[in-house]
Each structure stands twice: as C-alpha cells, then as structure tokens.
Amino acid sequence: MAVVLAAGLGTWAFQGPLATKDRYCWGSWEQDSGPLILGDAGFSGDDARSRTSKGAPPSPGKPSGSCTLTVQSSDVRSDGDESVQGTTVTVTYGRAPKDAGARLTWLNDYLGDGAMPLPDGLPGAVGGSRGLLVLPKRCDTRDGRPTAVTLDARSEPDGTLTRFPDLGGSRTVAELLVAVANKGMEKAGCAPSKALRVTSPVLTLPEKRETFYSDPACRIRGLDLDLGKEAERETSYQVGAVTDDLQSCSVQVGRGGADFLDALMVAHPRIDALLKDVTGDKAPARGWRGRGVLAADHQVVRARCAGRPTTFMMLGAPEHKAKGGLFAAFTDAVSQRLGCAPVAPAASAGTGGQR
C-alpha cells in the first residue's frame, strides 16, 4: 500500500483515538506509526526498554540541525547473563562537507554500494540503514550551496556479534527520511507549498554482491583491475544503481574489508549541484572534456552528457588507476551508455557528436 508523507509526518496508522504517542526528531516521527524502529519490533530484548531522541532542529536563522534517536533494550537470561541491544538513528540537516575530497567521500557513502535512487523523482538515495535527500532550491544557503538531509543507523554489537540495524527496509528508510526532511524544512522556513511525498516503490538492486571476482568490475566495459588470481579470490564487487541519474560500482578486498575502489556517476540536477564547485575551472588533463581534477586519492570530472551536466568520480586504488586508466574506462563506458560523446581522451571513436 502506498505511503504518502505530508506536512513532515507520515500518514501511518494511529492506534487509538485517545492514545498519547511519543514523537521523535523535532516531531517528525510518531511512536507505533509503522516503521519497525518506532514500535515494539524495534526492541530485540524484553527488559529495560527505552526510546528517546535529542537534538536541535534547524531554524530560519540557523539552517542546520541534527537529531539522534536511540532505541535500547536488554534480555536477562536464566544464567544471569545480560544481552544488550542498542540502535541509533542519526539525522543531519545542513550543507555538505566543504573540502572537495571529503565531499566526494561523503556523497559516495550515501549513493554508492547498495544504495538505490529515491522514487518519485526525489533527489537522493537510500539503503537499508542510511539515506540522503537533497532539498529544493528554496532551501539553498545564502552562498548558493544546496542543503541536504542525511539519515544513518547503526547497532551496538551484542558481545562479539555485530548487529546490522533493521529499520524495516529501504522503503521505510525513505519514509523516515522524507518525513524528517519535511519537518526540517518547516522549521527552517523553506518548506515548499506541497510536502515531499513517497508514493512509489523503492527499486531493488540489480544483483547481489559478486563474491567471485572476474574482470571487468561491475560488468563495466574496460574496468579491468588486473589484480592477479590470488588477490581476486579475496575481492568482491557490488553492481549498484544503473539509471540515467545514477550509476555506481563498489569493489572490496577481503571479507568485510575496506572498499578498494568506488566509481560513481551522478546526473540528477539537484544531486549534481552538490558537486559544482569540486571540479575546478579547467579540464583535468589534456584531451579530457569538461572540468575536473585527477588527484592521488580521487578523480572527478563534470561535463555535459545527454543534454545535462553529469559528474563522474572515482575514489581509491590510485596505483591501479594510474596504470590502467580505470577512471577513463569508467567515464567512457557510462557516457556511451547514456548516449553522449566520450569524456576521457582514450575514448573509442564513432560514438557520435557531443551532446
């Protein structure tokens, strides 16, 4: 059943005409209103249950804010041992990081790996435990930088067991994110005449993480890492979103290891606006189209593609990028898929004129 979020609050079921329900995060979310984290299902233990939130909302004079929702419970076993559960959901309202490298990493954290685009044309993406929404232009800061709302959930480990926060899936994360964004815009004095809404399903990933690595990474033509057979046994990749607005690829070495390489294409106008001032004012190198930077820890280029500004970026694995031209291979493959002229100088001929 479709869920509509209006005036910053979800139209989730209200249990009991006279019931008094707690509200959290600036009044955005209501107890027992649908999402697992707000009801009894949010507690994994039967003892010492608590659900609290704290944090200051944005205001017209201070367009930044934060909120933390903490859900805790415990179980006392028959032998006296206690199992403790804790889930924390953190919301941030404000500008993206100012430093270019930090901003690219920040954006990739929300758009890469297992994230999928928000439905209904909303500028952002969600996964099972986090989400990003870029607010309408009327909420931009005085210097013209977009304002965004982010949501991150984490669970405290139970002894040596690491728990994955269960908010109820990507659709629930989208509902929570849009609800708190609507309330934040209301508090900041920039709410649109019609509240943002989620009415369509959230897309699912095209495939699961591939644990048996083979070139090319993420099935992207030319993205050959050439790691060697031994390293490939410990390498996996995740094909992320593949749409006109967003495409991502994440490569990881070792089970639970750090990301080895992250590639991302962003073309949604409001999300791309977050990247306008990180690409410099000239081409990244001879033969490249657009503006960009080829740094040791990140590469980024912004060019017109299929009629609109499009940003390509890559983080990690600098030694392999320098030797194999992985960033060029990624930009060429994606620009060809989108139907525009090559962005990198080593592009194949015959793809048509610049668009």
Coordinates of C-alpha atoms in Angstrom, one line a residue:
M1 CA 0.0 0.0 0.0
A2 CA 1.4 3.4 -1.0
V3 CA 2.5 5.7 1.8
V4 CA 2.1 9.4 1.5
L5 CA 4.1 11.8 3.7
A6 CA 2.5 15.2 4.2
A7 CA 3.4 18.2 6.3
G8 CA 6.5 16.3 7.5
L9 CA 4.6 13.5 9.1
G10 CA 3.7 10.1 7.7
T11 CA 0.1 9.1 7.3
W12 CA 0.8 5.9 9.2
A13 CA -1.9 4.2 11.3
F14 CA -2.8 6.0 14.6
Q15 CA -3.7 3.4 17.2
G16 CA -6.5 4.5 19.5
P17 CA -8.4 7.8 19.3
L18 CA -7.3 8.9 22.7
A19 CA -3.8 7.4 22.8
T20 CA -0.9 9.7 23.6
K21 CA 2.0 8.8 21.5
D22 CA 5.6 10.0 21.9
R23 CA 7.2 11.9 19.0
Y24 CA 10.8 12.0 18.0
C25 CA 13.3 14.1 16.0
W26 CA 11.6 17.5 16.0
G27 CA 8.2 15.9 16.0
S28 CA 8.8 14.2 12.6
W29 CA 8.1 10.6 13.7
E30 CA 5.4 9.1 16.0
Q31 CA 5.5 6.1 18.2
D32 CA 3.9 3.0 16.8
S33 CA 3.3 4.7 13.5
G34 CA 4.5 1.9 11.2
P35 CA 8.3 1.7 10.9
L36 CA 9.8 -1.1 13.0
I37 CA 12.2 1.2 14.9
L38 CA 9.2 3.2 16.2
G39 CA 7.2 0.2 17.5
D40 CA 7.7 -2.8 19.8
A41 CA 9.5 -4.6 16.9
G42 CA 12.3 -2.1 17.4
F43 CA 13.2 -3.8 20.7
S44 CA 15.0 -7.1 20.4
G45 CA 15.0 -7.6 24.2
D46 CA 12.1 -7.8 26.7
D47 CA 13.7 -5.9 29.6
A48 CA 14.8 -2.3 30.3
R49 CA 13.2 -0.8 27.1
S50 CA 13.7 2.8 26.2
R51 CA 13.3 5.0 23.1
T52 CA 14.5 8.6 23.3
S53 CA 15.5 11.4 20.9
K54 CA 17.5 14.5 21.3
G55 CA 18.9 17.3 19.1
A56 CA 18.1 20.8 17.8
P57 CA 16.1 21.4 14.6
P58 CA 17.1 24.0 12.0
S59 CA 15.7 27.4 12.1
P60 CA 15.4 30.4 9.7
G61 CA 18.4 32.0 11.4
K62 CA 20.4 28.7 11.6
P63 CA 19.7 26.4 8.7
S64 CA 21.4 23.4 10.2
G65 CA 20.2 20.8 12.7
S66 CA 20.6 17.3 14.0
C67 CA 18.7 14.6 15.8
T68 CA 19.6 11.3 17.4
L69 CA 17.0 8.6 18.1
T70 CA 18.2 5.9 20.5
V71 CA 16.4 2.6 21.0
Q72 CA 17.7 0.3 23.7
S73 CA 16.6 -2.9 25.4
S74 CA 18.1 -5.9 27.1
D75 CA 17.4 -9.6 28.0
V76 CA 18.4 -11.2 31.2
R77 CA 19.0 -14.9 30.6
S78 CA 18.3 -17.7 33.1
D79 CA 22.0 -17.9 33.9
G80 CA 22.1 -14.2 34.8
D81 CA 23.9 -13.1 31.7
E82 CA 22.5 -10.0 30.0
S83 CA 22.1 -9.4 26.3
V84 CA 22.0 -5.7 25.4
Q85 CA 20.6 -4.2 22.2
G86 CA 21.0 -0.7 21.0
T87 CA 20.1 1.0 17.7
T88 CA 20.9 4.6 17.0
V89 CA 19.4 6.7 14.1
T90 CA 21.2 10.0 13.4
V91 CA 19.7 12.7 11.2
T92 CA 21.7 15.7 9.9
Y93 CA 20.2 18.8 8.2
G94 CA 22.6 21.2 6.5
R95 CA 25.3 21.6 3.9
A96 CA 27.7 19.0 2.5
P97 CA 31.3 19.0 3.7
K98 CA 33.3 21.9 2.2
D99 CA 36.5 20.1 1.4
A100 CA 36.3 18.6 -2.1
G101 CA 37.8 15.2 -1.2
A102 CA 35.7 14.9 1.9
R103 CA 32.5 15.8 0.0
L104 CA 33.1 13.2 -2.7
T105 CA 33.6 10.5 0.0
W106 CA 30.5 11.8 1.9
L107 CA 28.4 11.6 -1.2
N108 CA 29.7 8.2 -2.2
D109 CA 28.8 6.9 1.2
Y110 CA 25.1 7.6 0.5
L111 CA 25.0 7.0 -3.2
G112 CA 27.4 4.1 -3.7
D113 CA 27.4 0.4 -2.9
G114 CA 23.9 -0.9 -2.1
A115 CA 22.1 2.4 -2.3
M116 CA 19.2 2.9 -4.8
P117 CA 17.6 6.2 -6.0
L118 CA 14.7 7.6 -4.1
P119 CA 11.4 7.1 -6.0
D120 CA 9.1 9.8 -7.5
G121 CA 12.0 11.9 -8.8
L122 CA 13.2 12.8 -5.3
P123 CA 16.9 13.8 -5.5
G124 CA 18.6 11.3 -3.3
A125 CA 19.2 7.6 -2.5
V126 CA 18.5 5.1 0.3
G127 CA 19.8 1.8 1.5
G128 CA 18.7 -0.4 4.4
S129 CA 20.4 1.7 7.1
R130 CA 21.1 5.2 5.5
G131 CA 19.8 7.7 3.1
L132 CA 20.4 11.2 1.5
L133 CA 17.9 13.7 0.3
V134 CA 18.9 17.0 -1.4
L135 CA 16.3 19.7 -0.6
P136 CA 14.6 22.0 -3.1
K137 CA 16.5 25.1 -4.3
R138 CA 14.4 27.4 -2.0
C139 CA 16.4 25.8 0.9
D140 CA 19.8 26.6 -0.6
T141 CA 22.2 28.5 1.7
R142 CA 23.0 32.2 1.1
D143 CA 26.1 31.3 -0.9
G144 CA 24.0 29.1 -3.2
R145 CA 25.1 25.7 -1.9
P146 CA 22.3 23.0 -1.7
T147 CA 21.1 21.8 1.7
A148 CA 20.7 18.1 2.3
V149 CA 19.2 15.8 4.9
T150 CA 21.0 12.5 5.8
L151 CA 20.0 9.6 7.9
D152 CA 22.4 6.9 9.3
A153 CA 21.5 3.9 11.5
R154 CA 23.9 1.7 13.5
S155 CA 23.5 -1.0 16.0
E156 CA 25.7 -1.7 19.0
P157 CA 27.3 -5.1 19.0
D158 CA 26.0 -7.8 21.3
G159 CA 29.2 -9.1 22.8
T160 CA 31.3 -10.2 19.8
L161 CA 28.3 -10.3 17.4
T162 CA 27.9 -7.3 15.2
R163 CA 24.3 -6.5 14.5
F164 CA 23.0 -4.9 11.3
P165 CA 20.4 -2.2 12.1
D166 CA 17.0 -3.3 10.9
L167 CA 14.7 -0.3 10.2
G168 CA 12.4 -2.3 8.0
G169 CA 14.0 -2.0 4.6
S170 CA 14.8 0.7 2.1
R171 CA 11.2 1.8 1.7
T172 CA 10.9 2.5 5.5
V173 CA 14.2 4.4 5.4
A174 CA 12.8 6.5 2.5
E175 CA 9.6 7.3 4.6
L176 CA 11.6 8.2 7.7
L177 CA 14.0 10.4 5.6
V178 CA 11.3 12.3 3.8
A179 CA 9.2 12.8 7.0
V180 CA 12.1 14.4 8.8
A181 CA 13.1 16.4 5.8
N182 CA 9.6 17.9 5.6
K183 CA 9.7 18.8 9.2
G184 CA 13.2 20.2 8.9
M185 CA 12.2 22.5 6.0
E186 CA 9.2 23.6 8.0
K187 CA 11.4 24.6 11.0
A188 CA 13.9 26.3 8.7
G189 CA 11.2 28.3 7.0
C190 CA 11.8 27.0 3.5
A191 CA 9.1 24.3 3.2
P192 CA 7.5 24.1 -0.3
S193 CA 3.7 24.6 -0.7
K194 CA 3.4 20.8 -1.2
A195 CA 5.2 18.5 1.1
L196 CA 7.6 16.0 -0.4
R197 CA 6.0 12.6 -0.8
V198 CA 6.9 8.9 -1.3
T199 CA 4.2 7.1 -3.3
S200 CA 6.1 4.6 -5.5
P201 CA 8.2 1.5 -4.6
V202 CA 11.9 1.9 -4.0
L203 CA 13.8 0.0 -6.7
T204 CA 15.8 -3.1 -5.7
L205 CA 19.5 -3.7 -6.6
P206 CA 20.0 -5.3 -10.0
E207 CA 22.0 -8.1 -8.4
K208 CA 23.7 -9.2 -5.1
R209 CA 27.4 -8.6 -4.3
E210 CA 29.5 -10.7 -6.6
T211 CA 31.9 -12.7 -4.3
F212 CA 33.7 -14.5 -7.2
Y213 CA 35.6 -11.6 -8.8
S214 CA 36.5 -11.6 -12.5
D215 CA 37.2 -8.6 -14.8
P216 CA 35.6 -6.3 -15.7
A217 CA 34.5 -5.0 -12.4
C218 CA 30.7 -4.5 -12.1
R219 CA 30.4 -5.7 -15.7
I220 CA 31.6 -2.2 -16.9
R221 CA 33.5 -2.5 -20.1
G222 CA 37.1 -1.6 -19.7
L223 CA 37.1 -1.6 -15.9
D224 CA 39.7 -4.3 -15.6
L225 CA 41.6 -4.3 -12.3
D226 CA 44.2 -7.0 -13.2
L227 CA 44.6 -7.9 -9.6
G228 CA 46.0 -11.4 -10.1
K229 CA 44.4 -14.7 -9.3
E230 CA 45.4 -14.7 -5.6
A231 CA 44.0 -11.2 -4.9
E232 CA 40.9 -11.9 -6.9
R233 CA 40.0 -14.7 -4.5
E234 CA 39.6 -12.1 -1.8
T235 CA 37.9 -9.5 -3.9
S236 CA 34.2 -8.8 -4.5
Y237 CA 32.1 -6.2 -6.2
Q238 CA 28.7 -4.7 -6.0
V239 CA 26.8 -3.5 -9.0
G240 CA 24.8 -0.5 -7.7
A241 CA 22.2 1.6 -9.4
V242 CA 22.3 1.7 -13.2
T243 CA 19.9 4.5 -14.2
D244 CA 20.1 7.8 -16.2
D245 CA 20.5 9.7 -13.0
L246 CA 22.9 7.4 -11.1
Q247 CA 25.4 4.6 -11.6
S248 CA 27.7 3.1 -9.1
C249 CA 30.3 0.3 -8.6
S250 CA 32.0 -0.7 -5.4
V251 CA 34.9 -3.1 -5.2
Q252 CA 36.0 -4.6 -1.9
V253 CA 39.1 -6.6 -0.9
G254 CA 38.7 -9.3 1.8
R255 CA 35.6 -10.3 3.8
G256 CA 34.3 -7.2 5.5
G257 CA 37.4 -5.3 4.2
A258 CA 37.6 -1.7 3.3
D259 CA 36.5 -0.5 -0.1
F260 CA 39.2 -0.9 -2.7
L261 CA 37.5 1.2 -5.4
D262 CA 34.3 3.2 -5.7
A263 CA 33.1 4.6 -9.0
L264 CA 30.0 6.9 -9.3
M265 CA 28.1 8.8 -12.0
V266 CA 25.6 11.5 -10.9
A267 CA 23.3 13.3 -13.3
H268 CA 20.3 14.3 -11.3
P269 CA 20.3 18.1 -11.4
R270 CA 19.9 18.6 -7.6
I271 CA 22.4 16.0 -6.6
D272 CA 24.9 17.1 -9.2
A273 CA 24.5 20.7 -7.8
L274 CA 26.4 19.4 -4.7
L275 CA 29.4 18.9 -6.9
K276 CA 29.6 22.1 -8.9
D277 CA 32.5 23.6 -7.0
V278 CA 34.7 20.5 -6.6
T279 CA 35.8 20.1 -10.2
G280 CA 37.8 23.3 -10.6
D281 CA 37.6 25.6 -13.7
K282 CA 39.6 23.6 -16.3
A283 CA 39.9 20.2 -17.9
P284 CA 41.5 17.6 -15.6
A285 CA 44.2 16.9 -18.2
R286 CA 44.9 17.2 -21.9
G287 CA 42.2 15.6 -24.1
W288 CA 39.5 15.4 -21.4
R289 CA 36.1 17.0 -22.0
G290 CA 34.6 19.2 -19.2
R291 CA 36.2 20.3 -15.9
G292 CA 37.8 18.2 -13.3
V293 CA 40.6 17.1 -11.0
L294 CA 42.8 14.0 -11.2
A295 CA 44.2 13.8 -7.6
A296 CA 46.0 11.0 -5.9
D297 CA 43.0 9.9 -3.8
H298 CA 40.1 10.9 -6.1
Q299 CA 39.3 11.7 -9.7
V300 CA 36.3 13.8 -10.7
V301 CA 35.1 15.3 -14.0
R302 CA 31.9 17.2 -14.8
A303 CA 30.8 17.6 -18.4
R304 CA 27.6 17.8 -20.4
C305 CA 26.2 14.4 -21.3
A306 CA 22.9 13.7 -23.0
G307 CA 21.9 17.3 -22.6
R308 CA 22.7 18.0 -18.9
P309 CA 25.6 18.4 -16.6
T310 CA 26.9 15.0 -15.4
T311 CA 29.6 14.2 -12.9
F312 CA 31.9 11.1 -12.9
M313 CA 34.0 10.3 -9.9
M314 CA 36.3 7.6 -8.6
L315 CA 37.8 7.0 -5.1
G316 CA 40.5 4.6 -4.0
A317 CA 43.1 2.4 -5.6
P318 CA 45.3 5.3 -7.0
E319 CA 48.1 3.0 -8.2
H320 CA 45.8 0.9 -10.3
K321 CA 44.0 3.9 -11.7
A322 CA 47.3 5.5 -12.8
K323 CA 48.5 2.3 -14.5
G324 CA 45.3 1.1 -16.1
G325 CA 43.3 4.2 -16.7
L326 CA 40.3 2.9 -14.7
F327 CA 38.7 6.3 -14.4
A328 CA 38.9 6.9 -18.1
A329 CA 37.4 3.4 -18.7
F330 CA 34.5 4.1 -16.3
T331 CA 33.7 7.5 -17.8
D332 CA 33.9 6.1 -21.4
A333 CA 31.6 3.2 -20.6
V334 CA 29.0 5.2 -18.8
S335 CA 28.9 8.1 -21.3
Q336 CA 28.5 5.6 -24.1
R337 CA 25.6 4.0 -22.2
L338 CA 24.0 7.4 -21.8
G339 CA 24.5 8.2 -25.5
C340 CA 26.9 11.2 -25.3
A341 CA 30.3 12.0 -26.6
P342 CA 33.3 10.4 -24.8
V343 CA 34.6 12.4 -21.8
A344 CA 38.0 10.8 -21.5
P345 CA 40.7 11.2 -24.2
A346 CA 41.2 7.5 -24.7
A347 CA 37.6 7.0 -25.8
S348 CA 36.6 4.9 -28.8
A349 CA 35.7 6.7 -31.9
G350 CA 32.4 6.5 -33.6
T351 CA 30.1 7.3 -30.7
G352 CA 28.6 10.4 -32.3
G353 CA 28.9 14.1 -31.7
Q354 CA 29.0 15.9 -28.4
R355 CA 25.6 16.1 -26.6

